[in-house]
mmCIF file of C-alpha atoms and ligand atoms in Angstrom:
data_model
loop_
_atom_site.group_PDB
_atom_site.id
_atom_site.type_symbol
_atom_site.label_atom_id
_atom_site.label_comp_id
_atom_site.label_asym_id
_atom_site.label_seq_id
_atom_site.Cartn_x
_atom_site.Cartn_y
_atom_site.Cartn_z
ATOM 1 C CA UNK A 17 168.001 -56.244 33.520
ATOM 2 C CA UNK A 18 168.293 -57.588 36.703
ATOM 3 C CA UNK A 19 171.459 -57.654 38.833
ATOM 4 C CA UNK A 20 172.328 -60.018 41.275
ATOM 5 C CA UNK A 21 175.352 -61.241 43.427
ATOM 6 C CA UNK A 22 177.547 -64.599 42.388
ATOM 7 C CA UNK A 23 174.152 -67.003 42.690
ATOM 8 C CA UNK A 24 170.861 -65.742 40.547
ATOM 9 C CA UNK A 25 168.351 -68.889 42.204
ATOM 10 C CA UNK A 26 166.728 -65.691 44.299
ATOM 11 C CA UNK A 27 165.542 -64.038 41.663
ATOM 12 C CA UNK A 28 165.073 -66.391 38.959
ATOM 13 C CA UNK A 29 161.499 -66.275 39.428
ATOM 14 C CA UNK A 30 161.654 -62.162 38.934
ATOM 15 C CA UNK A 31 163.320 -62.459 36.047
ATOM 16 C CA UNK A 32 160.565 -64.617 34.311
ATOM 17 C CA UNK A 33 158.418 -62.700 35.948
ATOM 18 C CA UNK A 34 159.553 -59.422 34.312
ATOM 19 C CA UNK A 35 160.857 -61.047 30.931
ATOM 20 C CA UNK A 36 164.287 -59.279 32.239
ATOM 21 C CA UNK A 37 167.800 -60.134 31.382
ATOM 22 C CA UNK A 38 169.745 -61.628 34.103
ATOM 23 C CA UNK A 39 173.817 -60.408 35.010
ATOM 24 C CA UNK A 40 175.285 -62.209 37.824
ATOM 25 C CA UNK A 41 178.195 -60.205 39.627
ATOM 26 C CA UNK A 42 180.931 -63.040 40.778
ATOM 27 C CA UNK A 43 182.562 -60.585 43.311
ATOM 28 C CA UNK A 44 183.323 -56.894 44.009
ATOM 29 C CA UNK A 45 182.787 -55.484 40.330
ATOM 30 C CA UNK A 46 185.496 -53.838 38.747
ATOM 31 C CA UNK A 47 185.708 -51.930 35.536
ATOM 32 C CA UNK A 48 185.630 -54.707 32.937
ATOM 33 C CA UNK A 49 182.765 -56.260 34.354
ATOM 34 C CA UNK A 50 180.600 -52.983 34.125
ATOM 35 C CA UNK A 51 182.162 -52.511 30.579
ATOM 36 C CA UNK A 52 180.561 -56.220 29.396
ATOM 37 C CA UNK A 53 177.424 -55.334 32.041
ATOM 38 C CA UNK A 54 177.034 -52.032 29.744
ATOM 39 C CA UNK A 55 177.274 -53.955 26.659
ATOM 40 C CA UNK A 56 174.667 -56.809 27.219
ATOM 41 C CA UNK A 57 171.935 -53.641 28.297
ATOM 42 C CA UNK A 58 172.998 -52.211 25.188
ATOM 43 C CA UNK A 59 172.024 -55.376 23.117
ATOM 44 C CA UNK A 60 169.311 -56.476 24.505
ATOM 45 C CA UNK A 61 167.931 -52.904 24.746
ATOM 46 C CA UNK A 62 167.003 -53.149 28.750
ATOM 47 C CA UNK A 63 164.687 -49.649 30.135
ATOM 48 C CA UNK A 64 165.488 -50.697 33.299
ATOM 49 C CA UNK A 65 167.625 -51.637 36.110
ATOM 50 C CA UNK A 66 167.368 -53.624 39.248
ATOM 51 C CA UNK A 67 170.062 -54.407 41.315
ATOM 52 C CA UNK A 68 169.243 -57.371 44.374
ATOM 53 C CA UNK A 69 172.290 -58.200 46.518
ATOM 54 C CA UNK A 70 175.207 -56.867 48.530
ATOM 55 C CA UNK A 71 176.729 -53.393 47.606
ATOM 56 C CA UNK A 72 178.625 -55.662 44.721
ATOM 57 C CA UNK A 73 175.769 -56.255 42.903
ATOM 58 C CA UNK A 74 174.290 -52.769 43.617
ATOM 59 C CA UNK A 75 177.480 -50.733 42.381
ATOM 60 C CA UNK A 76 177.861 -52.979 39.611
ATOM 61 C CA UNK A 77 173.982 -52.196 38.671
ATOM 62 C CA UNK A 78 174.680 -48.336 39.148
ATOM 63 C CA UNK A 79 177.572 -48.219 37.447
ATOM 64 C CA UNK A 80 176.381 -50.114 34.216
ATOM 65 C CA UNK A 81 173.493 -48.465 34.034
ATOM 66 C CA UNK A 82 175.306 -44.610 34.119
ATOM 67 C CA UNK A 83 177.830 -46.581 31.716
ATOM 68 C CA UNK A 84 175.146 -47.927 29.208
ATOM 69 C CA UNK A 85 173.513 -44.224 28.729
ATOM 70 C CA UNK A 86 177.038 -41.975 28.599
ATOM 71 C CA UNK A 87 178.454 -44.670 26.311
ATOM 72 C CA UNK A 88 182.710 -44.889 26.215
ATOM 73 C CA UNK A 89 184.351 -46.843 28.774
ATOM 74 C CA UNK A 90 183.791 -46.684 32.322
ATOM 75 C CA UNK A 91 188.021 -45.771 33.063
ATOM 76 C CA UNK A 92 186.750 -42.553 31.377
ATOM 77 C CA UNK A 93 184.639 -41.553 33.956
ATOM 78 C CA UNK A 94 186.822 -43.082 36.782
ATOM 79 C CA UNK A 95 188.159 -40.921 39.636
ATOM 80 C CA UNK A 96 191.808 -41.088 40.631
ATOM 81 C CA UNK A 97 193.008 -43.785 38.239
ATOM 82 C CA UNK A 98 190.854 -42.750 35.439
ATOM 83 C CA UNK A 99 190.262 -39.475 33.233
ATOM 84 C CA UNK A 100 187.879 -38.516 35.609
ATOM 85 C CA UNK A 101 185.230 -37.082 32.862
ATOM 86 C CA UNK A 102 182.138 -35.403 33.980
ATOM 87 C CA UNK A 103 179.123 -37.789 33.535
ATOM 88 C CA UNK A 104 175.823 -36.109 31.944
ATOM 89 C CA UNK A 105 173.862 -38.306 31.101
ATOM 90 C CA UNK A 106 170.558 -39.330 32.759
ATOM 91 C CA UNK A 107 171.290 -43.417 33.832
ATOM 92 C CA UNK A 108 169.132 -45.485 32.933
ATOM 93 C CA UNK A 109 165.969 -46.307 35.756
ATOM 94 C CA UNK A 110 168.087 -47.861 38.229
ATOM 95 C CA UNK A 111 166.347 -50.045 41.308
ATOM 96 C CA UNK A 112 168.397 -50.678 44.448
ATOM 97 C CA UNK A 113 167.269 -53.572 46.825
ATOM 98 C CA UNK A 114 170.447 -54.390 49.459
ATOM 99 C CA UNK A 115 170.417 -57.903 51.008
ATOM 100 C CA UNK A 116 173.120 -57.079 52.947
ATOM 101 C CA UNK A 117 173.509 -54.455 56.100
ATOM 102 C CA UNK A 118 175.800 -53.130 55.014
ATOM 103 C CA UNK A 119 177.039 -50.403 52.273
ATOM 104 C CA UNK A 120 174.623 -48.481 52.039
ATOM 105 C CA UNK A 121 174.936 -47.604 48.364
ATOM 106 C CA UNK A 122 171.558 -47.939 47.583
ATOM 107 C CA UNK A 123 171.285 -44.297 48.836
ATOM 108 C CA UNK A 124 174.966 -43.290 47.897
ATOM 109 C CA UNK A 125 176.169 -41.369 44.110
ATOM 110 C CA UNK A 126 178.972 -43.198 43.723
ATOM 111 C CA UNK A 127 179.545 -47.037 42.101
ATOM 112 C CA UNK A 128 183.265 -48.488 43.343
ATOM 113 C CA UNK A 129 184.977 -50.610 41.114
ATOM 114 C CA UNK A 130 188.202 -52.111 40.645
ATOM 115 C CA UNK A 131 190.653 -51.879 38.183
ATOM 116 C CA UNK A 132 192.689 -55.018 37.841
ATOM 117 C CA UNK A 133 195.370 -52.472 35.593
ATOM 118 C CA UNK A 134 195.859 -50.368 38.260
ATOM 119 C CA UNK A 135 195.386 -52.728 40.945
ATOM 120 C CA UNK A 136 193.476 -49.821 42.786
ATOM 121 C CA UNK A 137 189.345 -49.402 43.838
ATOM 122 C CA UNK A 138 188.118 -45.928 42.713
ATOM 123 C CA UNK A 139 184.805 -44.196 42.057
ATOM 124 C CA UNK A 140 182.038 -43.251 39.079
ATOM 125 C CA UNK A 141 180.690 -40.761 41.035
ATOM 126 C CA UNK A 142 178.067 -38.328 39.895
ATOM 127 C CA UNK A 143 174.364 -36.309 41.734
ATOM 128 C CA UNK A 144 172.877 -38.020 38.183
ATOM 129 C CA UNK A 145 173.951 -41.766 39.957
ATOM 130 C CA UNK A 146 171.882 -41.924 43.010
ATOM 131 C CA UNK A 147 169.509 -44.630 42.824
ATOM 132 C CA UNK A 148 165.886 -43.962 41.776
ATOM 133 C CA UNK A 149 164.407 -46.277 44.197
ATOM 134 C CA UNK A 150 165.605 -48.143 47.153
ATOM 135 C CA UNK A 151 163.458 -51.155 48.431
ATOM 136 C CA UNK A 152 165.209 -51.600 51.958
ATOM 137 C CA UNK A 153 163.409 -54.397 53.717
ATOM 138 C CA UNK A 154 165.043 -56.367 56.621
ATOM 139 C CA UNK A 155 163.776 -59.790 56.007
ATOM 140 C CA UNK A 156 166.004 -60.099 52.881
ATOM 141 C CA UNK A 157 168.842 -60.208 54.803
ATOM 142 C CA UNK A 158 167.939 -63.109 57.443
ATOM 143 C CA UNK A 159 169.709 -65.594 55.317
ATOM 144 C CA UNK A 160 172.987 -63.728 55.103
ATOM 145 C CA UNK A 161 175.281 -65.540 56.621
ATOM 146 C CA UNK A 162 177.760 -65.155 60.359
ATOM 147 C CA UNK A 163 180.827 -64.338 58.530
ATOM 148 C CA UNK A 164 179.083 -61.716 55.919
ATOM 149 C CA UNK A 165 176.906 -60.440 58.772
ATOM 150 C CA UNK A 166 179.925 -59.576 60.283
ATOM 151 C CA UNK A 167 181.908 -57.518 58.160
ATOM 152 C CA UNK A 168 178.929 -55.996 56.332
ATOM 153 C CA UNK A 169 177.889 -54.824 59.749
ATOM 154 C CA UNK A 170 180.626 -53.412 60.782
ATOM 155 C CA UNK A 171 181.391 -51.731 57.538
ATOM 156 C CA UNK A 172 177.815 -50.172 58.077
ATOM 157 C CA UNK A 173 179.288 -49.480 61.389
ATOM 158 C CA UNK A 174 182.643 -47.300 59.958
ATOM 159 C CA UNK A 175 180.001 -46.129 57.542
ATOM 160 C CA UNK A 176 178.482 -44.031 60.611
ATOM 161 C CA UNK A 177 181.437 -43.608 62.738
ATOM 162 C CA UNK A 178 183.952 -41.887 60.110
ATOM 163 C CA UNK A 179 180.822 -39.243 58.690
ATOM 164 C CA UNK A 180 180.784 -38.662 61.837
ATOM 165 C CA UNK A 181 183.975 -37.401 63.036
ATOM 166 C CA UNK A 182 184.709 -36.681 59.213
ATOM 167 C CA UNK A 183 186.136 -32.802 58.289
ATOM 168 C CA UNK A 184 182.635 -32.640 56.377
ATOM 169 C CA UNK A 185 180.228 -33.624 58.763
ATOM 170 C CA UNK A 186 177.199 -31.649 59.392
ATOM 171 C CA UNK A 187 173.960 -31.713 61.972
ATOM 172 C CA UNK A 188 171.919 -33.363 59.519
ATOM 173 C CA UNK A 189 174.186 -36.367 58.550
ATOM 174 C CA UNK A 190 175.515 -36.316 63.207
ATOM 175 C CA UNK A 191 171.726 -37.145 63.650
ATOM 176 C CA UNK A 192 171.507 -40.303 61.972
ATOM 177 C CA UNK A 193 175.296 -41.237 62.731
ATOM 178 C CA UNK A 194 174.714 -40.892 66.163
ATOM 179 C CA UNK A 195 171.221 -42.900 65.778
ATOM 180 C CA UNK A 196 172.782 -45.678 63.733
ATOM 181 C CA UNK A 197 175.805 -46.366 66.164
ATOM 182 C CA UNK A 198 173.259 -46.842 69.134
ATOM 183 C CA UNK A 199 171.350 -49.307 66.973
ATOM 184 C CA UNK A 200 174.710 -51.062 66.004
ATOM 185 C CA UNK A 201 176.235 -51.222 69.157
ATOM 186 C CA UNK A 202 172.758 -52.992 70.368
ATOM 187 C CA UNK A 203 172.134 -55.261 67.374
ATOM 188 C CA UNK A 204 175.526 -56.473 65.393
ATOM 189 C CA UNK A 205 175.935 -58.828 68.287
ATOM 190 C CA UNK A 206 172.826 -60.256 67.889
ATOM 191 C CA UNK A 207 172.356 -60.626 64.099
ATOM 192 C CA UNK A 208 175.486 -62.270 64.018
ATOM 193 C CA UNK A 209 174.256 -65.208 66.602
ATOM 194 C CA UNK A 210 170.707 -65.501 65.409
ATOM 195 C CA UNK A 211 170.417 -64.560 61.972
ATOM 196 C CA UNK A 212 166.649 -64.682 62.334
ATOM 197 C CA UNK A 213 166.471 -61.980 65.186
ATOM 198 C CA UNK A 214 163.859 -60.013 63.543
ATOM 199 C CA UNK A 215 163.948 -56.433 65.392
ATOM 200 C CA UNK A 216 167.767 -56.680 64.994
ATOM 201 C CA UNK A 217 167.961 -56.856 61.169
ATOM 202 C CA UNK A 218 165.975 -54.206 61.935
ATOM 203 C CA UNK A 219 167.624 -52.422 63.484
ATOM 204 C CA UNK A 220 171.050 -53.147 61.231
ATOM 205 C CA UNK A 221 169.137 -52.835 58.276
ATOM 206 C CA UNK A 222 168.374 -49.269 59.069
ATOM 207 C CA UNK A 223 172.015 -48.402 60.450
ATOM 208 C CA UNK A 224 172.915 -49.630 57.258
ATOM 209 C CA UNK A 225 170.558 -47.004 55.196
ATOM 210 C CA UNK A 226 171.896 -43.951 57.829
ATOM 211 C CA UNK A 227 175.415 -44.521 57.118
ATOM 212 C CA UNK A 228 174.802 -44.561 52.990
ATOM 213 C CA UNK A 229 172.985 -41.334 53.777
ATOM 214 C CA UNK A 230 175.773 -40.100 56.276
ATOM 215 C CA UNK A 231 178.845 -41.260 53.958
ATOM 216 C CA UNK A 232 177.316 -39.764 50.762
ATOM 217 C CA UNK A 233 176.525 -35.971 52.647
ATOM 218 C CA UNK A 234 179.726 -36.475 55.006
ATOM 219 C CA UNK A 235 182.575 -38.406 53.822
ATOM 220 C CA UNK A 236 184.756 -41.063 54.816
ATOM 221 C CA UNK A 237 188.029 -41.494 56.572
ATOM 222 C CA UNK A 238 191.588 -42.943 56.861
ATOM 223 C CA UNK A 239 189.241 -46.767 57.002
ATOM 224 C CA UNK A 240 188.414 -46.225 54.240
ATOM 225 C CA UNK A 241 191.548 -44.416 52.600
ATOM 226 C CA UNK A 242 192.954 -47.938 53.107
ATOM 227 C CA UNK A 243 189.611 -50.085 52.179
ATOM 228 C CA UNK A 244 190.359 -48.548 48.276
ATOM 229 C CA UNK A 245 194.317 -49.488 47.633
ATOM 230 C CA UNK A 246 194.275 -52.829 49.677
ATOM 231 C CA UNK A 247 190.972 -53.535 47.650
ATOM 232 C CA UNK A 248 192.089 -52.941 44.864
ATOM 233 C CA UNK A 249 195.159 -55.183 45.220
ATOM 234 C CA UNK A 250 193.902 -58.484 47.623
ATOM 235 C CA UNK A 251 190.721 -60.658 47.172
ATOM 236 C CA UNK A 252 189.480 -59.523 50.040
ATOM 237 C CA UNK A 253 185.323 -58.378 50.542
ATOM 238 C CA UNK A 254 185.485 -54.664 51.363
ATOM 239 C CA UNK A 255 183.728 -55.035 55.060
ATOM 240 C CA UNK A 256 186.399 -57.483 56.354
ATOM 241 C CA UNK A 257 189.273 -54.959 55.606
ATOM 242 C CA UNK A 258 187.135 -51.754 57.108
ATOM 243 C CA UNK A 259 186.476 -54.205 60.054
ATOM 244 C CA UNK A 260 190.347 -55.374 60.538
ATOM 245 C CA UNK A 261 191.497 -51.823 60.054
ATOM 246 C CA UNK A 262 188.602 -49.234 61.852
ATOM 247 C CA UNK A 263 190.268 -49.740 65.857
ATOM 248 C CA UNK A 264 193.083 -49.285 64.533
ATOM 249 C CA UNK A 265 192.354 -45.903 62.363
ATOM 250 C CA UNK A 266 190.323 -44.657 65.054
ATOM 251 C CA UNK A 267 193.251 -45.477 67.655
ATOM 252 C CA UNK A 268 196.136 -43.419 65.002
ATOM 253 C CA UNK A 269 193.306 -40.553 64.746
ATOM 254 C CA UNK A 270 192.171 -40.077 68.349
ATOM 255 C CA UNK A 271 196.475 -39.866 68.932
ATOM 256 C CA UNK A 272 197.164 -37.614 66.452
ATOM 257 C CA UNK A 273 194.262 -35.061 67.051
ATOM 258 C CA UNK A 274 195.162 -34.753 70.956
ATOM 259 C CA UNK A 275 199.023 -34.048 69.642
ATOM 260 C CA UNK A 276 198.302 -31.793 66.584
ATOM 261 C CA UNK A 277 194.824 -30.760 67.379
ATOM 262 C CA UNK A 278 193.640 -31.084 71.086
ATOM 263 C CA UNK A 279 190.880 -28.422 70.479
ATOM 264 C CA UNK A 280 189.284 -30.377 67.385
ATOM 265 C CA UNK A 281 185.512 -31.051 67.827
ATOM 266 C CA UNK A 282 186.772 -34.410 66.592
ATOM 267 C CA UNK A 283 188.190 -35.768 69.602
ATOM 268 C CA UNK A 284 185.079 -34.681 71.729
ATOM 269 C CA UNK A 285 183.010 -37.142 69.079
ATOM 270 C CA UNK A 286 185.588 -39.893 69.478
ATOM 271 C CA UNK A 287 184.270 -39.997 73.015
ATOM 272 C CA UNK A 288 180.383 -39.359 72.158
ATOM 273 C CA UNK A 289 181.034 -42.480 69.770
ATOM 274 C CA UNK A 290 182.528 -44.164 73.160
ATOM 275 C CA UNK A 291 179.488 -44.128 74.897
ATOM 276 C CA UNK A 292 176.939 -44.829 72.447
ATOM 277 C CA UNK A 293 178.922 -48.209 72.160
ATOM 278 C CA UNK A 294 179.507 -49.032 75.458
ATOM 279 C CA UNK A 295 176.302 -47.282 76.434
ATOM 280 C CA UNK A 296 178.246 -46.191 79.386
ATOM 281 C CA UNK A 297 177.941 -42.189 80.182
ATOM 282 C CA UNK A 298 181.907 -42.162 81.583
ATOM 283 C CA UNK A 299 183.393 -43.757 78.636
ATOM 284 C CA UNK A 300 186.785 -42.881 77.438
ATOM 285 C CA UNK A 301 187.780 -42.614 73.576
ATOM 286 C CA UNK A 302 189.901 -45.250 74.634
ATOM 287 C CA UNK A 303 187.032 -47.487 75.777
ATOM 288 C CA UNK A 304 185.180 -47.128 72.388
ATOM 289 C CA UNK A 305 188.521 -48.062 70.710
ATOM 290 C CA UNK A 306 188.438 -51.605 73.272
ATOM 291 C CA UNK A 307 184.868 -52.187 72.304
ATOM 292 C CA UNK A 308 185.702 -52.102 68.398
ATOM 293 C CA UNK A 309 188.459 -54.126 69.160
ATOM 294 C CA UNK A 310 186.809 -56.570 71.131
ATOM 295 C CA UNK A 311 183.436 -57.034 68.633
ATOM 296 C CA UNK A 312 186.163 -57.135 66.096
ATOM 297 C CA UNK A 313 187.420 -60.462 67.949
ATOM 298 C CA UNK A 314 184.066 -61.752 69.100
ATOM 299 C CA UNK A 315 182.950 -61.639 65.756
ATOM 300 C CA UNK A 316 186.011 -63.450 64.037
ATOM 301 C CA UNK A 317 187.268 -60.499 61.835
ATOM 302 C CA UNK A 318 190.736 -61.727 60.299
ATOM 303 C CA UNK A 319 193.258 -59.600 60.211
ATOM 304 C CA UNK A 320 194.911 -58.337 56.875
ATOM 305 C CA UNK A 321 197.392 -61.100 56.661
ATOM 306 C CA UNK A 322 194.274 -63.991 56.053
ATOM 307 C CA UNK A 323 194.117 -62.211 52.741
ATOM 308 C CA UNK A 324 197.441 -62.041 51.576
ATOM 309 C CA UNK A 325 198.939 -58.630 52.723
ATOM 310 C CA UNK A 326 202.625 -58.941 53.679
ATOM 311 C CA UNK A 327 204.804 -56.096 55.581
ATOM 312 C CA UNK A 328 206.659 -55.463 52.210
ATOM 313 C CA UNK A 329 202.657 -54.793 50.644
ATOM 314 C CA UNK A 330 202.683 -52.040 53.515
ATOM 315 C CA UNK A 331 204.340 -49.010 52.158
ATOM 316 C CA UNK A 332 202.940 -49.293 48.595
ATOM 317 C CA UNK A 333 199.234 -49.237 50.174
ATOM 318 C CA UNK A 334 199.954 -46.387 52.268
ATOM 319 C CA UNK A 335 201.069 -44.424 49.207
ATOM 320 C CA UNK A 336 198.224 -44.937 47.321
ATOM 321 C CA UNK A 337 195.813 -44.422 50.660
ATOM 322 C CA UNK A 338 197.091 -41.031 50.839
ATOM 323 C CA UNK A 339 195.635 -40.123 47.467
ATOM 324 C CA UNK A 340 192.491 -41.782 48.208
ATOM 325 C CA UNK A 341 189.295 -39.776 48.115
ATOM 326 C CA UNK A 342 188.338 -41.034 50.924
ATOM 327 C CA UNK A 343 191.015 -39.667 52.725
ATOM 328 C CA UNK A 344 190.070 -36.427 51.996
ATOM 329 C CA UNK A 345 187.764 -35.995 55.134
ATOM 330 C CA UNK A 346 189.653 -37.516 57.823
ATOM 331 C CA UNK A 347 189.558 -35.658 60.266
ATOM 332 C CA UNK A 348 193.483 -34.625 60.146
ATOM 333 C CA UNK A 349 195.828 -35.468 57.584
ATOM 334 C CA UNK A 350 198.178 -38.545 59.001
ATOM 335 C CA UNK A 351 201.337 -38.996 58.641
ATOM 336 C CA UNK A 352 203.331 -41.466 56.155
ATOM 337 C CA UNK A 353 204.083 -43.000 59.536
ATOM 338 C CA UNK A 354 201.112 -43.162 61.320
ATOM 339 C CA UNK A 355 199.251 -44.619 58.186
ATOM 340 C CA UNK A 356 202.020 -47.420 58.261
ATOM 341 C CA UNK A 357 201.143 -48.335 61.948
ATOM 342 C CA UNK A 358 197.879 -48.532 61.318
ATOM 343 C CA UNK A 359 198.498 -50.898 58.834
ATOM 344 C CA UNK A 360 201.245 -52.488 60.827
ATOM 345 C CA UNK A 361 198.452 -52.943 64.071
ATOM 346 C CA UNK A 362 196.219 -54.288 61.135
ATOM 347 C CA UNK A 363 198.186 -57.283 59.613
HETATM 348 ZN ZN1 ZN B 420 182.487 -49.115 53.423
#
């Protein structure tokens, strides 16, 4: 079976090719798309899986293919909202190529989906879930367009940035963070003008890659504590809200560590991160903060509001961030307030 995003012209030609089934994933996949995904692999007996597209199409094609081998329902196997069951069976083959730079899930062991009951995003997560291959190749994301360059990118970007400072970070997964920033902070710019700059989706595509690695060996963050409830509950692509909310999560972390924890290695990254944006030695955490805030801007990232969120959404979504797995490895545990201003600055 081959999985693609909302239009399957790309790979029509494969799936001749390969005599495959074809599943097109409209948007971010939630948990009764996997369940019919599951079902049609079951029917038409499919071996294999290949997923082509943005991390949509690749979570959906990890998820139904863990799904289609452990049978039930995926809510069985769903963290947070879900029973949370231990997976243990083998997926089936599953193939991730990303056209998008991006999530970086073709090297992650997790599959987010949505649950429309719950209104919520939460994980199938599972060592058995990591992809079997990964094709990562640069060219098949010069067509993406401005607006999905953007907020891919700087997902990719949080991606590397929250491992990073993240209470589970580690010298293996700081290497590539601190690689993958440099080659965003020199190439998002650029990708987004000239979709065709070659070395740059280069350079994003492999940023990309690191921060799947870094995120699945490191964690995530308060970004992304709030990417899962507002997700969950507004139709609204996953990059845009990291984007609209990371200068903002950084700003309410780098605060609350120098109040509650000025000794925490954290803060000393927060300024590391600083200068491998600015690429200025004498940057300030502050600085890095400006330079999110400013790419943010330069790159049209709209803020929550443009996708519904109102200041009575506010304290519902910072309820349910606080139990978001995600959350976990922030750096420090925030307040009820400080989550609230973040979302506040973000609306
Ligand atoms: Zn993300």
């Amino acid at each position: 079976m081959v999985v693609t995003g909302a239009s399957t012209e790309r790979t029509s030609w494969l799936v001749s090719a390969l005599g495959a089934e074809s599943f097109a994933v409209p948007g971010e996949p939630t948990v009764e798309l996997v369940r019919e995904g599951a079902r049609h692999v079951q029917r038409a007996a499919c071996d294999v899986i290949v997923a082509i597209g943005g991390g949509s199409a690749i979570d959906a094609g990890k998820a139904i293919a863990i799904i289609a081998t452990n049978g039930g329902e995926p809510l069985d196997f769903l963290e947070v909202v879900g029973k949370g069951c231990a997976i243990n069976m083998p997926p089936l083959p599953f193939i991730a190529v990303p056209t998008t730079a991006g999530t970086g899930s073709e090297v992650t062991r997790n599959a987010v989906l949505g649950s429309t009951e719950y209104g919520v995003k939460a994980s199938l997560r599972s060592p058995l879930m990591l992809p079997r291959v990964a094709l990562v190749d640069p060219e098949l994301t010069y067509a993406l367009p401005p607006a999905q360059t953007a907020a891919t990118g700087l997902d990719a970007l949080t991606q590397l940035i929250e491992p990073y400072v993240s209470a589970r970070a580690n010298p293996i997964t700081d290497a590539i963070c601190v690689d993958g920033i440099r080659r965003i902070a020199g190439a998002l710019r650029r990708v987004y003008h000239d979709g065709a700059d070659r070395e740059a989706r280069h350079e994003m595509a492999l940023a990309s890659l690191f921060g799947g690695l870094a995120l699945a060996n490191a964690g995530l963050g308060v970004v992304h504590g709030f990417a899962a409830p507002l997700g969950g509950s507004f139709k609204a692509p996953h990059g845009a809200l990291c984007a609209a909310i990371l200068p903002h999560g950084i700003a309410a972390n780098v605060a609350a560590l120098r109040v509650r924890a000025p000794r925490d290695p954290a803060l000393e990254r927060y300024v590391t991160i600083a200068r491998l944006l600015t690429n200025r030695p004498d940057a300030t955490a502050e600085d890095g903060i400006e330079w999110v805030r400013t790419i943010c801007a330069d790159l049209a990232i709209p803020p929550l509001r443009a996708w519904g969120v109102t200041d009575a959404d506010l304290p519902g979504v910072a309820e349910k961030a606080a139990q978001a797995s995600s959350m976990k490895a922030n750096p420090l545990s925030l307040t009820r307030e400080e989550l609230l201003s973040v979302l506040a600055a973000a609306l």
